[in-house]
Amino acid sequence: MTARRRLRDWTEAGVWPRLHAALLTELRRADLPDLDDCSVDGSHVRALKGGTTSAPHPSTAHAPAPSTT
């Protein structure tokens, strides 16, 4: 079984939310989660209601080479 299939199976089985809940339970039991030191990385949070963009995204395509003729 490949790691990709195992990840898919675990995701479909709901392993990640249960693991997250179990970890938080253990941390709370040990009085460890100090929310003053927590942060959220927004690069992994979906914008469910869309959003606005402040400027067009620059192209990441390579520029064509200059003509030598």
mmCIF file of C-alpha atoms in Angstrom:
data_model
loop_
_atom_site.group_PDB
_atom_site.id
_atom_site.type_symbol
_atom_site.label_atom_id
_atom_site.label_comp_id
_atom_site.label_asym_id
_atom_site.label_seq_id
_atom_site.Cartn_x
_atom_site.Cartn_y
_atom_site.Cartn_z
ATOM 1 C CA MET A 1 0.000 0.000 0.000
ATOM 2 C CA THR A 2 1.374 3.390 -0.932
ATOM 3 C CA ALA A 3 1.555 6.295 1.468
ATOM 4 C CA ARG A 4 -0.862 8.189 -0.775
ATOM 5 C CA ARG A 5 -3.487 5.446 -0.511
ATOM 6 C CA ARG A 6 -3.000 5.193 3.238
ATOM 7 C CA LEU A 7 -3.412 8.968 3.592
ATOM 8 C CA ARG A 8 -6.583 8.816 1.475
ATOM 9 C CA ASP A 9 -7.989 5.915 3.526
ATOM 10 C CA TRP A 10 -7.235 7.638 6.829
ATOM 11 C CA THR A 11 -8.788 10.867 5.591
ATOM 12 C CA GLU A 12 -11.940 9.065 4.442
ATOM 13 C CA ALA A 13 -12.105 7.240 7.779
ATOM 14 C CA GLY A 14 -11.988 10.544 9.708
ATOM 15 C CA VAL A 15 -8.702 9.786 11.450
ATOM 16 C CA TRP A 16 -7.353 13.377 11.367
ATOM 17 C CA PRO A 17 -10.205 15.134 13.233
ATOM 18 C CA ARG A 18 -10.217 12.364 15.866
ATOM 19 C CA LEU A 19 -6.442 12.569 16.253
ATOM 20 C CA HIS A 20 -6.656 16.359 16.591
ATOM 21 C CA ALA A 21 -9.374 16.056 19.235
ATOM 22 C CA ALA A 22 -7.385 13.428 21.169
ATOM 23 C CA LEU A 23 -4.257 15.586 21.101
ATOM 24 C CA LEU A 24 -6.152 18.646 22.355
ATOM 25 C CA THR A 25 -7.735 16.567 25.118
ATOM 26 C CA GLU A 26 -4.315 15.393 26.314
ATOM 27 C CA LEU A 27 -2.866 18.907 26.139
ATOM 28 C CA ARG A 28 -5.800 20.354 28.096
ATOM 29 C CA ARG A 29 -5.444 17.615 30.687
ATOM 30 C CA ALA A 30 -1.818 18.650 31.158
ATOM 31 C CA ASP A 31 -2.892 22.334 31.166
ATOM 32 C CA LEU A 32 -0.540 22.966 28.245
ATOM 33 C CA PRO A 33 -2.342 24.902 25.525
ATOM 34 C CA ASP A 34 -1.392 28.509 26.179
ATOM 35 C CA LEU A 35 -3.449 30.443 23.642
ATOM 36 C CA ASP A 36 -1.275 33.527 24.140
ATOM 37 C CA ASP A 37 1.449 31.719 22.195
ATOM 38 C CA CYS A 38 -0.762 30.327 19.400
ATOM 39 C CA SER A 39 -1.112 31.504 15.843
ATOM 40 C CA VAL A 40 -3.045 30.520 12.733
ATOM 41 C CA ASP A 41 -1.414 30.196 9.340
ATOM 42 C CA GLY A 42 -4.006 31.538 6.927
ATOM 43 C CA SER A 43 -2.329 30.002 3.909
ATOM 44 C CA HIS A 44 -4.113 26.745 4.726
ATOM 45 C CA VAL A 45 -7.553 28.157 5.558
ATOM 46 C CA ARG A 46 -10.139 28.140 2.791
ATOM 47 C CA ALA A 47 -12.003 31.362 2.064
ATOM 48 C CA LEU A 48 -15.485 29.841 1.965
ATOM 49 C CA LYS A 49 -17.217 33.039 0.907
ATOM 50 C CA GLY A 50 -14.604 34.020 -1.642
ATOM 51 C CA GLY A 51 -12.805 37.227 -1.056
ATOM 52 C CA THR A 52 -11.450 40.259 -2.773
ATOM 53 C CA THR A 53 -8.093 40.628 -4.388
ATOM 54 C CA SER A 54 -6.224 43.863 -4.081
ATOM 55 C CA ALA A 55 -4.291 43.506 -7.326
ATOM 56 C CA PRO A 56 -3.936 41.116 -10.239
ATOM 57 C CA HIS A 57 -1.588 38.230 -9.591
ATOM 58 C CA PRO A 58 1.691 38.512 -11.465
ATOM 59 C CA SER A 59 2.424 35.858 -14.065
ATOM 60 C CA THR A 60 4.832 33.126 -13.054
ATOM 61 C CA ALA A 61 5.470 32.085 -16.666
ATOM 62 C CA HIS A 62 8.942 32.519 -18.114
ATOM 63 C CA ALA A 63 9.386 35.574 -20.319
ATOM 64 C CA PRO A 64 10.233 34.746 -23.915
ATOM 65 C CA ALA A 65 13.893 35.012 -24.811
ATOM 66 C CA PRO A 66 14.856 38.116 -26.770
ATOM 67 C CA SER A 67 15.175 37.688 -30.534
ATOM 68 C CA THR A 68 18.713 37.366 -31.808
ATOM 69 C CA THR A 69 17.844 37.989 -35.473
#
